[in-house]
mmCIF file of C-alpha atoms and ligand atoms in Angstrom:
data_model
loop_
_atom_site.group_PDB
_atom_site.id
_atom_site.type_symbol
_atom_site.label_atom_id
_atom_site.label_comp_id
_atom_site.label_asym_id
_atom_site.label_seq_id
_atom_site.Cartn_x
_atom_site.Cartn_y
_atom_site.Cartn_z
ATOM 1 C CA MET A 499 19.842 -35.279 -3.481
ATOM 2 C CA ALA A 500 16.329 -34.353 -4.629
ATOM 3 C CA LYS A 501 15.149 -31.743 -6.081
ATOM 4 C CA VAL A 502 11.813 -29.630 -4.254
ATOM 5 C CA LEU A 503 10.767 -26.574 -5.579
ATOM 6 C CA VAL A 504 9.474 -23.771 -2.207
ATOM 7 C CA VAL A 505 6.652 -22.359 -3.631
ATOM 8 C CA GLY A 506 6.480 -19.428 -1.907
ATOM 9 C CA GLY A 507 9.755 -19.779 0.161
ATOM 10 C CA ALA A 508 10.817 -15.665 1.072
ATOM 11 C CA GLY A 509 7.439 -15.821 3.123
ATOM 12 C CA TYR A 510 7.344 -16.592 6.576
ATOM 13 C CA ILE A 511 7.079 -20.368 6.995
ATOM 14 C CA GLY A 512 8.597 -20.990 4.054
ATOM 15 C CA SER A 513 12.028 -19.303 4.036
ATOM 16 C CA HIS A 514 12.416 -21.692 7.533
ATOM 17 C CA VAL A 515 12.073 -24.707 5.650
ATOM 18 C CA VAL A 516 13.758 -23.826 3.026
ATOM 19 C CA LYS A 517 16.733 -23.098 5.947
ATOM 20 C CA GLU A 518 15.654 -26.656 7.375
ATOM 21 C CA LEU A 519 16.197 -28.518 2.986
ATOM 22 C CA LEU A 520 19.125 -26.046 2.324
ATOM 23 C CA GLU A 521 20.177 -28.051 5.558
ATOM 24 C CA ASN A 522 19.783 -31.555 4.894
ATOM 25 C CA GLY A 523 21.122 -31.211 1.429
ATOM 26 C CA PHE A 524 18.191 -30.969 -1.084
ATOM 27 C CA GLU A 525 18.568 -29.026 -4.163
ATOM 28 C CA THR A 526 16.238 -26.238 -3.475
ATOM 29 C CA VAL A 527 15.046 -23.533 -6.085
ATOM 30 C CA VAL A 528 12.541 -21.021 -4.237
ATOM 31 C CA TYR A 529 9.630 -19.479 -6.774
ATOM 32 C CA ASP A 530 8.326 -17.096 -5.024
ATOM 33 C CA ASN A 531 6.303 -13.268 -6.337
ATOM 34 C CA MET A 532 7.684 -10.993 -3.680
ATOM 35 C CA SER A 533 3.920 -10.205 -2.913
ATOM 36 C CA THR A 534 4.505 -10.827 0.725
ATOM 37 C CA GLY A 535 7.895 -12.934 0.826
ATOM 38 C CA GLN A 536 11.284 -10.677 1.525
ATOM 39 C CA GLU A 537 14.516 -10.426 -0.635
ATOM 40 C CA VAL A 538 16.581 -10.730 2.853
ATOM 41 C CA ASN A 539 14.521 -14.196 3.256
ATOM 42 C CA LEU A 540 16.689 -15.799 0.375
ATOM 43 C CA PHE A 541 19.472 -17.796 -0.023
ATOM 44 C CA ALA A 542 22.358 -18.192 -2.131
ATOM 45 C CA GLU A 543 22.308 -21.167 -2.198
ATOM 46 C CA ALA A 544 19.126 -22.327 -3.373
ATOM 47 C CA GLY A 545 17.847 -20.973 -6.763
ATOM 48 C CA PHE A 546 15.356 -18.518 -6.726
ATOM 49 C CA ILE A 547 12.092 -17.935 -9.740
ATOM 50 C CA ARG A 548 10.240 -15.143 -9.202
ATOM 51 C CA ALA A 549 6.333 -15.179 -10.920
ATOM 52 C CA ASP A 550 3.348 -15.319 -9.214
ATOM 53 C CA ILE A 551 1.367 -18.557 -9.045
ATOM 54 C CA LEU A 552 -1.703 -17.871 -11.205
ATOM 55 C CA ASP A 553 1.758 -17.118 -14.371
ATOM 56 C CA THR A 554 0.805 -20.516 -14.807
ATOM 57 C CA ALA A 555 3.469 -20.573 -18.719
ATOM 58 C CA ALA A 556 5.889 -19.754 -15.222
ATOM 59 C CA LEU A 557 4.796 -22.972 -13.424
ATOM 60 C CA ASP A 558 5.040 -24.809 -16.029
ATOM 61 C CA LYS A 559 8.628 -23.526 -16.999
ATOM 62 C CA ALA A 560 9.371 -24.394 -13.416
ATOM 63 C CA MET A 561 8.060 -28.100 -12.960
ATOM 64 C CA ALA A 562 10.016 -28.443 -16.153
ATOM 65 C CA GLN A 563 13.262 -28.488 -14.437
ATOM 66 C CA ASN A 564 13.319 -32.377 -12.634
ATOM 67 C CA ILE A 565 11.811 -31.719 -9.286
ATOM 68 C CA ASP A 566 10.911 -33.759 -8.079
ATOM 69 C CA VAL A 567 8.809 -32.340 -4.533
ATOM 70 C CA VAL A 568 6.511 -29.475 -4.374
ATOM 71 C CA ILE A 569 6.587 -27.672 -0.958
ATOM 72 C CA HIS A 570 3.517 -24.670 -1.587
ATOM 73 C CA LEU A 571 2.984 -22.724 0.398
ATOM 74 C CA ALA A 572 1.904 -19.834 -1.078
ATOM 75 C CA GLY A 573 -0.755 -18.727 0.199
ATOM 76 C CA LYS A 574 -2.565 -15.871 0.924
ATOM 77 C CA LYS A 575 -3.641 -15.853 5.308
ATOM 78 C CA ALA A 576 -5.164 -13.716 6.446
ATOM 79 C CA VAL A 577 -8.920 -14.690 7.983
ATOM 80 C CA GLY A 578 -10.869 -11.145 8.096
ATOM 81 C CA GLU A 579 -9.543 -10.153 5.035
ATOM 82 C CA SER A 580 -10.926 -13.943 2.909
ATOM 83 C CA MET A 581 -13.977 -12.806 4.377
ATOM 84 C CA GLU A 582 -14.038 -8.985 3.189
ATOM 85 C CA ASN A 583 -12.386 -9.581 0.134
ATOM 86 C CA PRO A 584 -13.280 -13.963 -0.818
ATOM 87 C CA ALA A 585 -12.374 -12.982 -4.320
ATOM 88 C CA LEU A 586 -9.035 -12.721 -3.659
ATOM 89 C CA TYR A 587 -8.205 -15.903 -2.330
ATOM 90 C CA ALA A 588 -10.701 -17.643 -4.775
ATOM 91 C CA GLN A 589 -8.391 -16.270 -6.780
ATOM 92 C CA ASN A 590 -4.870 -16.956 -5.023
ATOM 93 C CA ASN A 591 -5.350 -19.488 -3.112
ATOM 94 C CA LEU A 592 -7.676 -21.532 -4.884
ATOM 95 C CA CYS A 593 -7.230 -21.387 -8.725
ATOM 96 C CA GLY A 594 -3.894 -20.897 -7.703
ATOM 97 C CA SER A 595 -3.258 -24.924 -6.480
ATOM 98 C CA ILE A 596 -4.811 -25.797 -8.584
ATOM 99 C CA ASN A 597 -2.845 -24.142 -11.452
ATOM 100 C CA ILE A 598 -0.022 -25.798 -9.314
ATOM 101 C CA LEU A 599 -1.409 -29.055 -9.440
ATOM 102 C CA ASN A 600 -2.475 -29.075 -13.347
ATOM 103 C CA ALA A 601 1.762 -27.956 -14.363
ATOM 104 C CA MET A 602 2.967 -30.878 -11.373
ATOM 105 C CA LEU A 603 0.514 -33.288 -13.560
ATOM 106 C CA ALA A 604 2.197 -31.898 -16.388
ATOM 107 C CA ASN A 605 5.926 -31.840 -15.957
ATOM 108 C CA GLY A 606 5.026 -35.434 -13.734
ATOM 109 C CA VAL A 607 5.992 -34.370 -10.443
ATOM 110 C CA LYS A 608 4.286 -36.793 -8.851
ATOM 111 C CA HIS A 609 4.889 -35.627 -4.394
ATOM 112 C CA MET A 610 3.166 -32.265 -2.748
ATOM 113 C CA VAL A 611 3.536 -31.045 1.033
ATOM 114 C CA PHE A 612 0.762 -28.868 1.249
ATOM 115 C CA SER A 613 0.480 -26.218 3.952
ATOM 116 C CA SER A 614 -2.649 -26.324 5.239
ATOM 117 C CA SER A 615 -4.397 -25.257 8.767
ATOM 118 C CA ALA A 616 -6.160 -26.074 11.757
ATOM 119 C CA SER A 617 -8.462 -23.377 10.314
ATOM 120 C CA VAL A 618 -9.945 -27.083 8.358
ATOM 121 C CA TYR A 619 -12.205 -27.610 11.942
ATOM 122 C CA GLY A 620 -13.784 -24.325 12.525
ATOM 123 C CA THR A 621 -15.017 -24.894 16.285
ATOM 124 C CA PRO A 622 -14.135 -27.330 17.941
ATOM 125 C CA GLN A 623 -16.066 -30.998 19.106
ATOM 126 C CA TYR A 624 -14.058 -31.973 20.856
ATOM 127 C CA LEU A 625 -10.194 -31.235 22.761
ATOM 128 C CA PRO A 626 -7.389 -31.775 21.486
ATOM 129 C CA ILE A 627 -7.972 -31.703 17.676
ATOM 130 C CA ASP A 628 -7.299 -34.904 15.935
ATOM 131 C CA GLU A 629 -6.947 -35.491 12.129
ATOM 132 C CA ASN A 630 -10.100 -37.192 11.206
ATOM 133 C CA HIS A 631 -12.036 -34.786 13.480
ATOM 134 C CA PRO A 632 -15.596 -33.077 11.460
ATOM 135 C CA LEU A 633 -14.165 -30.521 8.416
ATOM 136 C CA ASN A 634 -16.125 -27.483 9.427
ATOM 137 C CA PRO A 635 -14.189 -24.091 8.446
ATOM 138 C CA ILE A 636 -16.030 -20.709 9.876
ATOM 139 C CA SER A 637 -13.737 -18.419 7.700
ATOM 140 C CA PHE A 638 -12.975 -18.403 3.758
ATOM 141 C CA TYR A 639 -9.639 -18.704 4.678
ATOM 142 C CA GLY A 640 -10.137 -21.523 6.291
ATOM 143 C CA TYR A 641 -12.619 -23.272 3.404
ATOM 144 C CA THR A 642 -9.706 -22.676 0.850
ATOM 145 C CA LYS A 643 -7.797 -24.636 2.689
ATOM 146 C CA ALA A 644 -10.555 -27.673 3.651
ATOM 147 C CA ALA A 645 -11.166 -27.673 -0.250
ATOM 148 C CA VAL A 646 -6.548 -27.377 -1.992
ATOM 149 C CA GLU A 647 -7.306 -31.127 0.446
ATOM 150 C CA GLU A 648 -10.268 -31.997 -1.410
ATOM 151 C CA TYR A 649 -8.698 -31.817 -5.175
ATOM 152 C CA MET A 650 -4.967 -33.095 -3.939
ATOM 153 C CA SER A 651 -7.311 -37.170 -2.798
ATOM 154 C CA TRP A 652 -8.496 -36.545 -6.336
ATOM 155 C CA TYR A 653 -5.472 -35.415 -7.937
ATOM 156 C CA ALA A 654 -3.811 -38.303 -5.656
ATOM 157 C CA THR A 655 -6.953 -41.330 -6.013
ATOM 158 C CA LEU A 656 -6.904 -40.634 -10.040
ATOM 159 C CA LYS A 657 -3.266 -39.883 -10.958
ATOM 160 C CA ASP A 658 0.567 -41.267 -10.092
ATOM 161 C CA PHE A 659 0.512 -38.010 -6.946
ATOM 162 C CA ASN A 660 0.531 -38.685 -3.130
ATOM 163 C CA TYR A 661 0.868 -34.845 -1.167
ATOM 164 C CA ILE A 662 0.944 -34.801 3.236
ATOM 165 C CA ALA A 663 -1.019 -32.358 4.308
ATOM 166 C CA LEU A 664 0.001 -30.210 6.900
ATOM 167 C CA ARG A 665 -2.296 -28.639 9.433
ATOM 168 C CA TYR A 666 -0.473 -25.757 11.410
ATOM 169 C CA PHE A 667 -1.627 -24.040 14.558
ATOM 170 C CA ASN A 668 -0.223 -21.375 15.514
ATOM 171 C CA ALA A 669 2.849 -20.775 14.122
ATOM 172 C CA VAL A 670 5.348 -18.418 16.129
ATOM 173 C CA GLY A 671 8.677 -17.843 16.423
ATOM 174 C CA TYR A 672 11.848 -17.187 14.572
ATOM 175 C CA ALA A 673 15.156 -19.806 13.902
ATOM 176 C CA ALA A 674 17.304 -19.317 16.871
ATOM 177 C CA ASP A 675 20.659 -18.499 14.804
ATOM 178 C CA LYS A 676 19.080 -15.397 13.396
ATOM 179 C CA SER A 677 19.444 -16.043 9.899
ATOM 180 C CA ILE A 678 15.717 -15.525 8.526
ATOM 181 C CA THR A 679 15.416 -11.624 9.386
ATOM 182 C CA GLY A 680 12.630 -10.765 7.075
ATOM 183 C CA ARG A 681 9.514 -10.453 10.055
ATOM 184 C CA GLU A 682 5.905 -9.934 8.367
ATOM 185 C CA LYS A 683 4.902 -6.462 7.490
ATOM 186 C CA ASN A 684 1.378 -5.884 8.986
ATOM 187 C CA PRO A 685 1.253 -8.565 10.783
ATOM 188 C CA GLN A 686 -2.052 -9.275 11.530
ATOM 189 C CA ASN A 687 -1.049 -12.124 14.779
ATOM 190 C CA LEU A 688 -0.858 -11.836 17.819
ATOM 191 C CA LEU A 689 2.543 -12.323 19.043
ATOM 192 C CA PRO A 690 4.222 -10.550 15.512
ATOM 193 C CA ILE A 691 1.560 -7.470 17.427
ATOM 194 C CA ILE A 692 3.114 -8.275 20.857
ATOM 195 C CA MET A 693 6.059 -7.296 20.067
ATOM 196 C CA GLU A 694 5.141 -5.117 17.840
ATOM 197 C CA THR A 695 4.508 -3.555 21.035
ATOM 198 C CA ALA A 696 6.629 -4.238 23.174
ATOM 199 C CA SER A 697 9.854 -2.877 20.449
ATOM 200 C CA GLY A 698 7.836 0.034 20.381
ATOM 201 C CA LYS A 699 6.444 -0.140 17.108
ATOM 202 C CA ARG A 700 2.862 -0.038 18.370
ATOM 203 C CA ASP A 701 1.496 2.044 21.729
ATOM 204 C CA SER A 702 -1.014 -0.861 22.291
ATOM 205 C CA PHE A 703 -2.739 -3.818 21.915
ATOM 206 C CA SER A 704 -5.947 -5.428 22.268
ATOM 207 C CA ILE A 705 -7.407 -8.602 23.870
ATOM 208 C CA PHE A 706 -9.560 -9.562 21.418
ATOM 209 C CA GLY A 707 -12.040 -10.903 24.459
ATOM 210 C CA SER A 708 -11.279 -11.497 28.439
ATOM 211 C CA ASP A 709 -14.988 -13.339 28.874
ATOM 212 C CA TYR A 710 -14.180 -16.817 27.580
ATOM 213 C CA ASP A 711 -14.741 -19.742 29.645
ATOM 214 C CA THR A 712 -11.009 -20.519 30.400
ATOM 215 C CA PRO A 713 -9.084 -20.492 33.031
ATOM 216 C CA ASP A 714 -8.088 -16.683 33.410
ATOM 217 C CA GLY A 715 -10.984 -15.602 30.210
ATOM 218 C CA THR A 716 -8.810 -15.188 27.530
ATOM 219 C CA CYS A 717 -8.351 -17.031 24.539
ATOM 220 C CA GLY A 718 -6.190 -21.092 24.237
ATOM 221 C CA ARG A 719 -4.270 -21.618 21.180
ATOM 222 C CA ASP A 720 -1.459 -23.957 20.441
ATOM 223 C CA TYR A 721 2.419 -22.222 20.159
ATOM 224 C CA ILE A 722 3.697 -24.895 17.687
ATOM 225 C CA HIS A 723 7.648 -22.713 16.339
ATOM 226 C CA VAL A 724 8.423 -22.504 13.591
ATOM 227 C CA SER A 725 11.392 -23.940 13.052
ATOM 228 C CA ASP A 726 9.955 -26.868 14.111
ATOM 229 C CA LEU A 727 7.352 -27.335 11.290
ATOM 230 C CA ALA A 728 10.379 -26.861 9.082
ATOM 231 C CA THR A 729 11.204 -29.591 10.340
ATOM 232 C CA ALA A 730 8.445 -31.234 9.453
ATOM 233 C CA HIS A 731 8.184 -30.195 6.310
ATOM 234 C CA VAL A 732 11.877 -31.825 5.512
ATOM 235 C CA LEU A 733 10.436 -35.645 6.830
ATOM 236 C CA ALA A 734 7.366 -34.901 5.478
ATOM 237 C CA VAL A 735 9.445 -34.651 1.417
ATOM 238 C CA LYS A 736 11.644 -37.726 2.875
ATOM 239 C CA LYS A 737 8.452 -39.843 3.469
ATOM 240 C CA LEU A 738 7.067 -38.445 0.443
ATOM 241 C CA LEU A 739 9.917 -40.383 -1.778
ATOM 242 C CA ALA A 740 10.526 -43.307 0.463
ATOM 243 C CA ASP A 741 6.632 -44.460 0.563
ATOM 244 C CA LYS A 742 4.775 -42.569 -2.335
ATOM 245 C CA LYS A 743 1.414 -42.210 0.523
ATOM 246 C CA SER A 744 -0.791 -39.572 1.355
ATOM 247 C CA TYR A 745 -1.188 -38.374 4.678
ATOM 248 C CA VAL A 746 -2.815 -35.520 6.546
ATOM 249 C CA LEU A 747 -1.701 -34.697 9.865
ATOM 250 C CA ASN A 748 -1.742 -31.885 12.071
ATOM 251 C CA LEU A 749 0.900 -30.305 13.569
ATOM 252 C CA GLY A 750 1.241 -28.103 17.458
ATOM 253 C CA THR A 751 2.519 -28.657 20.290
ATOM 254 C CA GLY A 752 0.023 -30.773 22.335
ATOM 255 C CA LYS A 753 -1.292 -27.973 24.843
ATOM 256 C CA PRO A 754 -2.872 -24.328 24.561
ATOM 257 C CA THR A 755 -1.497 -21.048 25.891
ATOM 258 C CA SER A 756 -3.977 -18.611 26.570
ATOM 259 C CA VAL A 757 -3.829 -14.486 25.450
ATOM 260 C CA GLN A 758 -2.879 -13.652 28.825
ATOM 261 C CA GLU A 759 -0.622 -16.434 29.075
ATOM 262 C CA VAL A 760 1.613 -15.275 26.257
ATOM 263 C CA LEU A 761 1.165 -12.028 27.573
ATOM 264 C CA THR A 762 3.170 -12.665 30.604
ATOM 265 C CA ALA A 763 6.110 -13.971 29.281
ATOM 266 C CA ALA A 764 6.318 -12.360 26.512
ATOM 267 C CA GLU A 765 6.215 -9.339 29.422
ATOM 268 C CA ASN A 766 9.027 -11.813 31.567
ATOM 269 C CA VAL A 767 11.223 -12.120 27.827
ATOM 270 C CA VAL A 768 10.992 -8.772 27.682
ATOM 271 C CA GLY A 769 12.053 -7.202 31.588
ATOM 272 C CA ARG A 770 8.889 -4.676 31.211
ATOM 273 C CA ARG A 771 5.287 -4.291 30.690
ATOM 274 C CA ILE A 772 3.248 -4.392 28.107
ATOM 275 C CA HIS A 773 0.902 -1.607 26.771
ATOM 276 C CA HIS A 774 -2.681 -3.845 26.405
ATOM 277 C CA HIS A 775 -6.499 -3.419 26.768
ATOM 278 C CA TYR A 776 -8.980 -5.570 26.319
ATOM 279 C CA ALA A 777 -11.476 -5.684 23.697
ATOM 280 C CA PRO A 778 -14.964 -7.119 23.075
ATOM 281 C CA ARG A 779 -14.122 -10.989 21.556
ATOM 282 C CA ARG A 780 -13.485 -10.928 17.411
ATOM 283 C CA ALA A 781 -15.586 -12.359 15.475
ATOM 284 C CA GLY A 782 -15.324 -15.897 14.580
ATOM 285 C CA ASP A 783 -12.618 -17.105 17.304
ATOM 286 C CA PRO A 784 -13.453 -20.270 19.397
ATOM 287 C CA ALA A 785 -12.146 -20.496 23.163
ATOM 288 C CA VAL A 786 -10.376 -22.844 22.794
ATOM 289 C CA ILE A 787 -8.241 -24.975 20.003
ATOM 290 C CA TYR A 788 -4.697 -27.147 20.294
ATOM 291 C CA ALA A 789 -4.005 -30.742 18.338
ATOM 292 C CA ASN A 790 -3.397 -34.262 18.957
ATOM 293 C CA ALA A 791 -0.325 -34.648 16.838
ATOM 294 C CA LYS A 792 0.447 -38.776 18.039
ATOM 295 C CA ARG A 793 -0.595 -39.462 14.375
ATOM 296 C CA ALA A 794 2.443 -36.481 13.232
ATOM 297 C CA GLU A 795 4.615 -38.552 15.576
ATOM 298 C CA GLU A 796 4.049 -41.333 13.885
ATOM 299 C CA VAL A 797 4.372 -40.961 10.207
ATOM 300 C CA LEU A 798 6.842 -38.994 10.438
ATOM 301 C CA GLY A 799 8.202 -39.419 13.696
ATOM 302 C CA TRP A 800 7.796 -36.413 14.359
ATOM 303 C CA LYS A 801 8.346 -34.120 17.506
ATOM 304 C CA PRO A 802 8.361 -30.482 18.193
ATOM 305 C CA ARG A 803 11.789 -29.893 19.733
ATOM 306 C CA TYR A 804 10.458 -26.042 21.264
ATOM 307 C CA THR A 805 7.124 -26.524 24.059
ATOM 308 C CA ASN A 806 8.350 -23.248 26.752
ATOM 309 C CA ILE A 807 5.825 -20.620 25.058
ATOM 310 C CA GLU A 808 8.942 -17.928 26.822
ATOM 311 C CA GLU A 809 11.598 -20.219 25.051
ATOM 312 C CA ILE A 810 9.342 -19.001 21.594
ATOM 313 C CA ILE A 811 9.146 -15.343 23.014
ATOM 314 C CA LYS A 812 12.745 -15.297 23.299
ATOM 315 C CA THR A 813 13.971 -16.865 19.304
ATOM 316 C CA THR A 814 11.315 -13.361 17.665
ATOM 317 C CA TRP A 815 12.852 -10.676 20.438
ATOM 318 C CA ASN A 816 16.038 -11.716 19.718
ATOM 319 C CA LEU A 817 15.591 -9.876 16.971
ATOM 320 C CA GLU A 818 15.083 -6.776 18.123
ATOM 321 C CA ILE A 819 18.011 -6.120 20.694
HETATM 322 N N1 UDP B 88 -5.274 -12.486 19.822
HETATM 323 C C1 UDP B 88 -5.788 -10.537 20.003
HETATM 324 N N2 UDP B 88 -5.464 -9.470 19.929
HETATM 325 C C2 UDP B 88 -4.569 -9.480 18.750
HETATM 326 C C3 UDP B 88 -4.150 -10.560 17.856
HETATM 327 C C4 UDP B 88 -4.703 -11.873 18.497
HETATM 328 O O1 UDP B 88 -5.861 -10.798 21.163
HETATM 329 O O2 UDP B 88 -3.683 -8.233 18.508
HETATM 330 C C5 UDP B 88 -5.729 -13.393 19.510
HETATM 331 C C6 UDP B 88 -6.726 -13.385 19.279
HETATM 332 O O3 UDP B 88 -8.328 -13.810 19.992
HETATM 333 C C7 UDP B 88 -6.442 -15.511 19.315
HETATM 334 C C8 UDP B 88 -4.998 -15.259 19.954
HETATM 335 O O4 UDP B 88 -4.844 -13.349 19.397
HETATM 336 O O5 UDP B 88 -7.103 -15.846 20.462
HETATM 337 C C9 UDP B 88 -4.415 -15.807 18.688
HETATM 338 O O6 UDP B 88 -4.749 -15.191 17.888
HETATM 339 P P1 UDP B 88 -4.509 -15.006 15.778
HETATM 340 O O7 UDP B 88 -4.556 -14.251 15.325
HETATM 341 O O8 UDP B 88 -2.489 -14.958 15.980
HETATM 342 O O9 UDP B 88 -4.303 -16.978 15.723
HETATM 343 P P2 UDP B 88 -6.196 -17.586 15.394
HETATM 344 O O10 UDP B 88 -5.912 -17.779 16.664
HETATM 345 O O11 UDP B 88 -6.751 -15.818 14.978
HETATM 346 O O12 UDP B 88 -5.596 -18.277 13.766
#
């Protein structure tokens, strides 16, 4: 069976990817500096290297272990932080990714699955967004994702290398079997913030903007279950090994859910009101964004299993009860 190195494999999405790889029989090694990764997210069946992606010697050593495919999810991902501290994002997301790519080339590792993001598109010019939509990131975070996609494209042109960039929309939920329990510390995203409010860790949360030109005035996003994302990574690994071509693929459900709808669904799941207040719009938020993910279906045969927001929220709330 092929051997996969999961860089960032102790994180939220990474640990779900590792679970799915192991279930599919892949020999799996996690590479993580544990800055946001968590011990409880490590699987005993997978190897583990604790190291940073800025440590080129450690990367070189890891790649020398007959790795067939690298899945790279070791990115910093807070949009606001990337605007305040671009140097941190340049170093981690740009330099770190270049280090990984160079260590791969130096050791003959030819395939990469890259954790990209819908933030490469910026403000939608049309909806749903397909992969041909122009790339106009409006955050430095989004820029770093678009830039790494470009590096990979050049490496694929110049060298014996190919990649699948997966542009995630809004990742939510947890594995339904509760095998992954490490919750993100200081979450910045809507659903974990709502869950923390519901469980009493926070008193209230803000709804950023209720005057958007949308049916209920709040922003619409495409919430995709993390286990569906994980499945797409495994299919991408298989695809790279089988046909050795590069692809860029959206991963989303193809339908928007508003902040208000997420709140109502969460209240239904939790069985009580969740304290919230209305706050001004957050800078840089498009009113609505959702994916056309037909290409992922065509290329990988992938389709999300979770399409109901309440069902998705239940997989998160189940960890609290
Ligand atoms: N949001 C909100 N309150 C929060 C966090 C997020 O109203 O405390 C809104 C945000 O404005 C956006 C949606 O929830 O419309 C999803 O935001 P998130 O940060 O989770 O993901 P993004 O779409 O920015 O990647």
